[in-house]
C-alpha atoms as a printed R data frame, in Angstrom:
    type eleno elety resid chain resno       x       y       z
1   ATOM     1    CA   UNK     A     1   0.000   0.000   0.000
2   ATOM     2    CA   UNK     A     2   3.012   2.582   0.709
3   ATOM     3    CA   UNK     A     3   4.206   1.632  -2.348
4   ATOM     4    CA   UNK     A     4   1.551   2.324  -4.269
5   ATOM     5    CA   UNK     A     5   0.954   5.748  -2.365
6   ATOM     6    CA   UNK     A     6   4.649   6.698  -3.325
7   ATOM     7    CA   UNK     A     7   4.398   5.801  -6.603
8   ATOM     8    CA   UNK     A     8   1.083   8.111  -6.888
9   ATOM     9    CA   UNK     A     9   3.005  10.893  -5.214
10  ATOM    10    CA   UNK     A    10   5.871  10.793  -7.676
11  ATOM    11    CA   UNK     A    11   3.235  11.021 -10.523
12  ATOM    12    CA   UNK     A    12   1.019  14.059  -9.056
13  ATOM    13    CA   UNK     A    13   5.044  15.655  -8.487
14  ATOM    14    CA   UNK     A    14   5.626  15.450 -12.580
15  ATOM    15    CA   UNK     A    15   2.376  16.510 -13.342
16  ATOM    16    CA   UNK     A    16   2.595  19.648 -11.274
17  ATOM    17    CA   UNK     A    17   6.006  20.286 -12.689
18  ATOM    18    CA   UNK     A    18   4.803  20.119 -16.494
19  ATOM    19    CA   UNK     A    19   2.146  22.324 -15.245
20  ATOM    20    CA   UNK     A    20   4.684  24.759 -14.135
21  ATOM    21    CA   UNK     A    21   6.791  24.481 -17.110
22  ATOM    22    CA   UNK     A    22   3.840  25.129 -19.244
23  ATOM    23    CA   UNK     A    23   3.009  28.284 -17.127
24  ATOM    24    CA   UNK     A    24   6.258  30.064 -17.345
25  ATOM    25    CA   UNK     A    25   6.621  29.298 -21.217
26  ATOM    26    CA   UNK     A    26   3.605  30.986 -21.742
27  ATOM    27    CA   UNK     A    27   4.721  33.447 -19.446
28  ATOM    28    CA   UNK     A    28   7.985  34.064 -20.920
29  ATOM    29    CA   UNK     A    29   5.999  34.184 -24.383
30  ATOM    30    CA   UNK     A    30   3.456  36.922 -22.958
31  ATOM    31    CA   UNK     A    31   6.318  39.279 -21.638
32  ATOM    32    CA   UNK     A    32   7.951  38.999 -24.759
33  ATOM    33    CA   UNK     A    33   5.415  40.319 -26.712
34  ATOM    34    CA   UNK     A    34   4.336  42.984 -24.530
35  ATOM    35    CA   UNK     A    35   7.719  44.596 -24.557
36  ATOM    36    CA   UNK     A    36   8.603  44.222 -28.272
37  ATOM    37    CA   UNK     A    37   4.643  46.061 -28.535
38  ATOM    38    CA   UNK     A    38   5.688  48.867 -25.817
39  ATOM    39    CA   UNK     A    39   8.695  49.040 -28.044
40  ATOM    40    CA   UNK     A    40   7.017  49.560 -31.469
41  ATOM    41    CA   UNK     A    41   4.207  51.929 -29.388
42  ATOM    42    CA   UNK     A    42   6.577  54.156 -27.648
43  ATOM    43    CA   UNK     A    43   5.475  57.587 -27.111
44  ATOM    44    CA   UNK     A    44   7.576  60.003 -28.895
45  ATOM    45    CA   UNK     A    45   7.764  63.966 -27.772
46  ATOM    46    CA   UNK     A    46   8.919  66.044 -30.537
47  ATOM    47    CA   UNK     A    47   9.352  70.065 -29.832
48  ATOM    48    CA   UNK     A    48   9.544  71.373 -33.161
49  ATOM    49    CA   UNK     A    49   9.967  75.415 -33.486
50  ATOM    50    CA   UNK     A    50   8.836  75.467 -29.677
51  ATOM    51    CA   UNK     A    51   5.281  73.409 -30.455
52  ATOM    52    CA   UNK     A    52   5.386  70.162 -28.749
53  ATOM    53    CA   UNK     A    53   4.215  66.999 -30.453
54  ATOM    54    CA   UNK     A    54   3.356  63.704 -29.050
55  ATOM    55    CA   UNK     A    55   2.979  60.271 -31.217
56  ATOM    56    CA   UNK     A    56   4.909  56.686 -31.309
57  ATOM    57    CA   UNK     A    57   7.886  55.584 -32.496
58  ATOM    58    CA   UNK     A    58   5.768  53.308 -34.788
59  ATOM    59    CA   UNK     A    59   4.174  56.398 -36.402
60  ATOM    60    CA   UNK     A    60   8.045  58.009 -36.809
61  ATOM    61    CA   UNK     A    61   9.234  54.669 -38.358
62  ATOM    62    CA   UNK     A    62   6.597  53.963 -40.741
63  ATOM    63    CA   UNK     A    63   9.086  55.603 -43.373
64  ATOM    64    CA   UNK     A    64  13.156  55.579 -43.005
65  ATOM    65    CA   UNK     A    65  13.664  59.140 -42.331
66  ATOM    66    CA   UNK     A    66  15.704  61.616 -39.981
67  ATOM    67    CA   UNK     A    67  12.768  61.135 -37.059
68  ATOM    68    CA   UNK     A    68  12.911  57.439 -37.263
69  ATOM    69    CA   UNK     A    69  16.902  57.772 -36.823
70  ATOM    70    CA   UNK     A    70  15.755  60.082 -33.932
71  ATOM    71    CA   UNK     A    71  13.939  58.114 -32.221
72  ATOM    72    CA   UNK     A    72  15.840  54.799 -32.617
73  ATOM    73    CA   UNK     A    73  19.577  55.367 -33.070
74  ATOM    74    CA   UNK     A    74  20.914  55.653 -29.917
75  ATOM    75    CA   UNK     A    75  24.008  57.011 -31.248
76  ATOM    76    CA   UNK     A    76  22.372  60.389 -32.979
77  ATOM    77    CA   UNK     A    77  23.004  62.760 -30.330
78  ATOM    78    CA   UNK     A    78  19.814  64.948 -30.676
79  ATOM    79    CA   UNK     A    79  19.112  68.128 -27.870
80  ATOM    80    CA   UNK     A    80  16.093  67.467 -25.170
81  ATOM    81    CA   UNK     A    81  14.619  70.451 -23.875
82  ATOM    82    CA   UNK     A    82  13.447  70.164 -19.827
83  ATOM    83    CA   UNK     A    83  10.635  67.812 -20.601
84  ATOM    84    CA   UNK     A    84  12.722  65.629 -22.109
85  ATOM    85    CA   UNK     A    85  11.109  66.125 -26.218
86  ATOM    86    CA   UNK     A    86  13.659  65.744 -28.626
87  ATOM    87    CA   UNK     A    87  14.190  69.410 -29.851
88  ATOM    88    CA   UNK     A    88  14.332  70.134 -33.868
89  ATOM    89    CA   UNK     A    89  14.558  73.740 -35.115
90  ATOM    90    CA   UNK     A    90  12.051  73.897 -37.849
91  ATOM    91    CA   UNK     A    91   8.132  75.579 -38.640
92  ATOM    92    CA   UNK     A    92   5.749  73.742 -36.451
93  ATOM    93    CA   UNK     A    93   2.945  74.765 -39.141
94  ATOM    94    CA   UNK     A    94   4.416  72.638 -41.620
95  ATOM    95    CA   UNK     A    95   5.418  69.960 -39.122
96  ATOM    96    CA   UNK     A    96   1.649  68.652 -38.389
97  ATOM    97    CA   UNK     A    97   0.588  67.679 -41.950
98  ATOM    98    CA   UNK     A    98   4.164  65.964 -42.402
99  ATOM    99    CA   UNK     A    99   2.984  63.839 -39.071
100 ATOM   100    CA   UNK     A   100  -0.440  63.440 -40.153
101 ATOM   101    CA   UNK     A   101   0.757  61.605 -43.607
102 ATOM   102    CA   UNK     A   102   3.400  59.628 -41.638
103 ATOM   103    CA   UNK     A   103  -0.007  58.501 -39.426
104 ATOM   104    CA   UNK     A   104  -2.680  57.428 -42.053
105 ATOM   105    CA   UNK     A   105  -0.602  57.923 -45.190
106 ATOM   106    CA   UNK     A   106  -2.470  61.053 -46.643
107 ATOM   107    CA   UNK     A   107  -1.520  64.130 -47.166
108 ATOM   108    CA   UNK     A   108  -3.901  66.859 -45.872
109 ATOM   109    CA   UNK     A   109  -2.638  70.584 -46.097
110 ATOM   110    CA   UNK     A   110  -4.216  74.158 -44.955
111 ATOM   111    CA   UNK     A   111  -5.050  76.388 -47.991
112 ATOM   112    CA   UNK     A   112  -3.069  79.373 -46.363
113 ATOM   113    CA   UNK     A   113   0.122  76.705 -46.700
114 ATOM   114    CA   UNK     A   114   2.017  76.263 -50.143
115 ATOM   115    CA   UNK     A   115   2.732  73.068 -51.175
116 ATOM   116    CA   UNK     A   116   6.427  74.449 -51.849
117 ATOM   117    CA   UNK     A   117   6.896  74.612 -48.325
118 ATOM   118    CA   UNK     A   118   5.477  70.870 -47.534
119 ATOM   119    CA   UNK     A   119   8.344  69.833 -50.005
120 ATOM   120    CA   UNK     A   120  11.057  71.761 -48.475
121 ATOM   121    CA   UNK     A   121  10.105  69.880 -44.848
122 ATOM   122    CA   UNK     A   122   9.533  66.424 -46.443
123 ATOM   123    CA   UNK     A   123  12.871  66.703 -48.211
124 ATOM   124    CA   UNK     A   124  14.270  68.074 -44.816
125 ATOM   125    CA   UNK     A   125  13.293  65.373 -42.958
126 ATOM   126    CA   UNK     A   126  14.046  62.599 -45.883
127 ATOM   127    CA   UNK     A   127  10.503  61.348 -46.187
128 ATOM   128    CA   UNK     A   128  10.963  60.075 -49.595
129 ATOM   129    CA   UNK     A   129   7.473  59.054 -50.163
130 ATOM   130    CA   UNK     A   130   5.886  62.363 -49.555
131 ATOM   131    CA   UNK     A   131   8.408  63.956 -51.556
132 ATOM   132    CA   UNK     A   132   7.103  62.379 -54.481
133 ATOM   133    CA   UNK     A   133   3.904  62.878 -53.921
134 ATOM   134    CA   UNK     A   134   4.326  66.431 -53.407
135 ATOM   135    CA   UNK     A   135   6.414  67.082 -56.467
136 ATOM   136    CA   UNK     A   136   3.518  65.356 -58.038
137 ATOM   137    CA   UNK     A   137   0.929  67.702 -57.110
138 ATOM   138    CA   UNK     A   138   3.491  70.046 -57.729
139 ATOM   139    CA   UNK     A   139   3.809  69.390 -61.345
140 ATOM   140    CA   UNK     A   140  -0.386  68.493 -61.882
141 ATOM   141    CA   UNK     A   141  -0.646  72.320 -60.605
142 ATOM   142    CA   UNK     A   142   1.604  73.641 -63.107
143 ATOM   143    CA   UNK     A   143  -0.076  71.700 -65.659
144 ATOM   144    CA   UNK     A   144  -3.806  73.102 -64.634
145 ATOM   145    CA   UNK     A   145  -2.455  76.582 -64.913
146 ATOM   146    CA   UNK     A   146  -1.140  76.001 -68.235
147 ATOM   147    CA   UNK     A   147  -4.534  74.639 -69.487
148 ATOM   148    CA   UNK     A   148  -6.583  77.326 -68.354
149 ATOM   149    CA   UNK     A   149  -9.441  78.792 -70.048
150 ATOM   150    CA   UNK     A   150  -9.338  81.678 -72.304
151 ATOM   151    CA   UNK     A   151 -10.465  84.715 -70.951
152 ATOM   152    CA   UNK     A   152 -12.393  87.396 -72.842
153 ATOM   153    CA   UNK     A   153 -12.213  90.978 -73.485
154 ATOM   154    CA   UNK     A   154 -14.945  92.904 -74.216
155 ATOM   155    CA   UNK     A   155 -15.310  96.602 -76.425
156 ATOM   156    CA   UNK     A   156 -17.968  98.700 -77.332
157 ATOM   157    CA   UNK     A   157 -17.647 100.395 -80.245
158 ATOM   158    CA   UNK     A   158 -19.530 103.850 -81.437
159 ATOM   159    CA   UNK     A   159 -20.007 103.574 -85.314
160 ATOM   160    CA   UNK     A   160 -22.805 105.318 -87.812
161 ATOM   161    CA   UNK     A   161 -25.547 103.217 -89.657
162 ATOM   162    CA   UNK     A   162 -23.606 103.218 -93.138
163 ATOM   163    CA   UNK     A   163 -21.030 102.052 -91.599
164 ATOM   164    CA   UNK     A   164 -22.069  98.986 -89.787
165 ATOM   165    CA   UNK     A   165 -22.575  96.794 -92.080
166 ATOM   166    CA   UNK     A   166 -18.727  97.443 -93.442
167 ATOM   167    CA   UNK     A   167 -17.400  97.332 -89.808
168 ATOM   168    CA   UNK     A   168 -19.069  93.530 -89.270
169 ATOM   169    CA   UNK     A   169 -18.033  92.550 -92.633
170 ATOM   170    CA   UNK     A   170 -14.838  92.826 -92.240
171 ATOM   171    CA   UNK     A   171 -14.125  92.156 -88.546
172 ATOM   172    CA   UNK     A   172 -10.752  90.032 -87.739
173 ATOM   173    CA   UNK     A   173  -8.255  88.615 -85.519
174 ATOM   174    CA   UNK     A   174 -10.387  86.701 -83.387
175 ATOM   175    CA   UNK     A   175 -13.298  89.467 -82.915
176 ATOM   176    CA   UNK     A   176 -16.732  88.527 -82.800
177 ATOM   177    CA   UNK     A   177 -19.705  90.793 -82.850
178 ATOM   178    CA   UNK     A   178 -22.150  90.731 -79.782
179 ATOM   179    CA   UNK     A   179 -24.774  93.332 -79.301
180 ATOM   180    CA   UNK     A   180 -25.471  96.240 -81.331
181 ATOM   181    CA   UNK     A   181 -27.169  99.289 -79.539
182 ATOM   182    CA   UNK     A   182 -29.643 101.893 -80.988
183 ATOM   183    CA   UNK     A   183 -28.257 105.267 -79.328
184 ATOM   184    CA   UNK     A   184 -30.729 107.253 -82.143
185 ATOM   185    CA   UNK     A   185 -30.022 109.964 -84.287
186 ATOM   186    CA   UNK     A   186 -27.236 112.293 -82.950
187 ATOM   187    CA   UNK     A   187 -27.180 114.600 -86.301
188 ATOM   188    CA   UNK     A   188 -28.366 115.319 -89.664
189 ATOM   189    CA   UNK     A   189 -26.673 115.016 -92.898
190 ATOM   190    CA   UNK     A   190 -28.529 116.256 -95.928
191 ATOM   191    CA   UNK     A   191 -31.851 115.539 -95.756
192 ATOM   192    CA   UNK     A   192 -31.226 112.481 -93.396
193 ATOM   193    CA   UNK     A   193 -30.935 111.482 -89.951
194 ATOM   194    CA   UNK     A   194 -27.695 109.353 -89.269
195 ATOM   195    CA   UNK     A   195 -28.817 106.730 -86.924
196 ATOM   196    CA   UNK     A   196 -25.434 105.938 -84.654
197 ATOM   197    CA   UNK     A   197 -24.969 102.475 -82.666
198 ATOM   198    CA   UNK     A   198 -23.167 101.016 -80.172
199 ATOM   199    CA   UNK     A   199 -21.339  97.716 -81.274
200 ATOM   200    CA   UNK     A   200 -20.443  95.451 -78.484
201 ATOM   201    CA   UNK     A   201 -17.545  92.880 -79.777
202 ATOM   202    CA   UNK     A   202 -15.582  90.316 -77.604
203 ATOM   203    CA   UNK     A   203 -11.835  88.565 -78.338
204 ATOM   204    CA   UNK     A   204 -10.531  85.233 -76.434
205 ATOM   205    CA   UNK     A   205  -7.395  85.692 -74.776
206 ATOM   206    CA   UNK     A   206  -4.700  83.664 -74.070
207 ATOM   207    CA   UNK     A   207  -1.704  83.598 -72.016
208 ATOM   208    CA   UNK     A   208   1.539  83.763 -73.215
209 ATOM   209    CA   UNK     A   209   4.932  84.132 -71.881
210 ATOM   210    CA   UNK     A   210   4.826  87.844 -71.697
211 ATOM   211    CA   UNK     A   211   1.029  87.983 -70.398
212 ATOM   212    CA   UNK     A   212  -2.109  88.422 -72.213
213 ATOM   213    CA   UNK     A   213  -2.009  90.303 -75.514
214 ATOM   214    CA   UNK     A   214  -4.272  91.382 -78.266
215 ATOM   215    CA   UNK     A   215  -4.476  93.651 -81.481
216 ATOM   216    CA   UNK     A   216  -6.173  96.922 -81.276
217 ATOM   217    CA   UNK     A   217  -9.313  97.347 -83.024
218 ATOM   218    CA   UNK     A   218  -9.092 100.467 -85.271
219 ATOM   219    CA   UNK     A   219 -12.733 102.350 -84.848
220 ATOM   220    CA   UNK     A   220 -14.230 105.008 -82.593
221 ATOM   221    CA   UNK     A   221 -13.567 103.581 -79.210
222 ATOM   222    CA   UNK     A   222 -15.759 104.174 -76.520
223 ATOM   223    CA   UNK     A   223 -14.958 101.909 -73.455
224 ATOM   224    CA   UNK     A   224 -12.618  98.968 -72.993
């Protein structure tokens, strides 16, 4: 009977030590995890231009840049100031949409801020993605602007009634007629009233290098 007590002792022994085992392997497991996640989720303070900003190190290393390096390599000696945010001497404006694209990946920028000054940052800080996507935008601008619409001039134009029919007739570079306006008879000729009119005309512009430019139409001009 003592033997057979022992022997059921022994066995409840290795059972509790696998039990143990198994504990501090999932233990072990557990920690592991949890510190390489406080790793990746690390909260960064950045004092850029004397605003502070706080996100993670996973934000800062979602691109290999100057504030992943600053966060990260221990051997970039970077200034603190006395709350212990790493201190970088550029425009805080232009700071939060470069943050904002590093967090969801788009790029979001205030209509008072040029896109020339994004690029400056994003090529100061070495975010290579956002660089190109800026210089993209960039470039699509310049191309809009190049394609705009023509613009139009208009002139009125004071002419007699025998001479209206000539001045239609043989209206050019790019001119076309638009209203004509009865203004009555200003004087008599003969035994006739002249009848005088108004002639409203209109011309496309376009741009070109040196502005907008058109030719001069040669009659009795009123208003421009």
């Amino acid at each position: 009977i003592q033997e057979e007590v022992r022997e059921g002792d022994v066995k409840m022994a290795a059972a509790e030590r696998r039990q143990t085992s198994k504990q501090l392997i999932c233990n072990n497991n557990t920690d592991g995890k949890s510190n390489s996640r406080n790793n990746s989720d690390k909260w960064v303070r950045l004092n850029v231009g004397g605003t502070v900003f706080l996100t993670t190190s996973q934000t800062l290393c979602r691109e290999k840049s100057f504030l992943c390096r600053l966060c990260q390599d221990e051997e970039l000696q970077s200034d603190r100031d006395e709350t212990g945010a790493y201190l970088i001497d550029r425009d805080p404006s232009y700071f939060g949409p470069i943050l904002n694209f590093l967090r969801h990946g788009k790029l979001v920028i205030n209509k008072n801020l040029p896109e020339e000054g994004i690029l400056e940052e994003a090529e100061f800080y070495n975010i290579a993605s956002l660089i190109k996507l800026v210089k993209e935008k960039l470039k699509e601008k310049e191309c809009q602007a190049l394609q705009m619409p023509a613009k139009h001039v208009y002139r009125v134009l004071q002419c007699q009634e025998e001479e209206l029919t000539q001045m239609v007739s043989t209206m050019s570079d790019g001119w076309k007629f638009e209203q004509l306006v009865n203004i009555g008879s200003s004087y008599n000729y003969g035994s006739e009233d002249q009848t005088e009119f108004l002639c409203v005309v209109s011309k496309e512009l376009h741009n070109t290098a040196n502005g907008m430019s058109c030719e001069p139409v040669r009659k009795k001009l009123l208003q421009a």
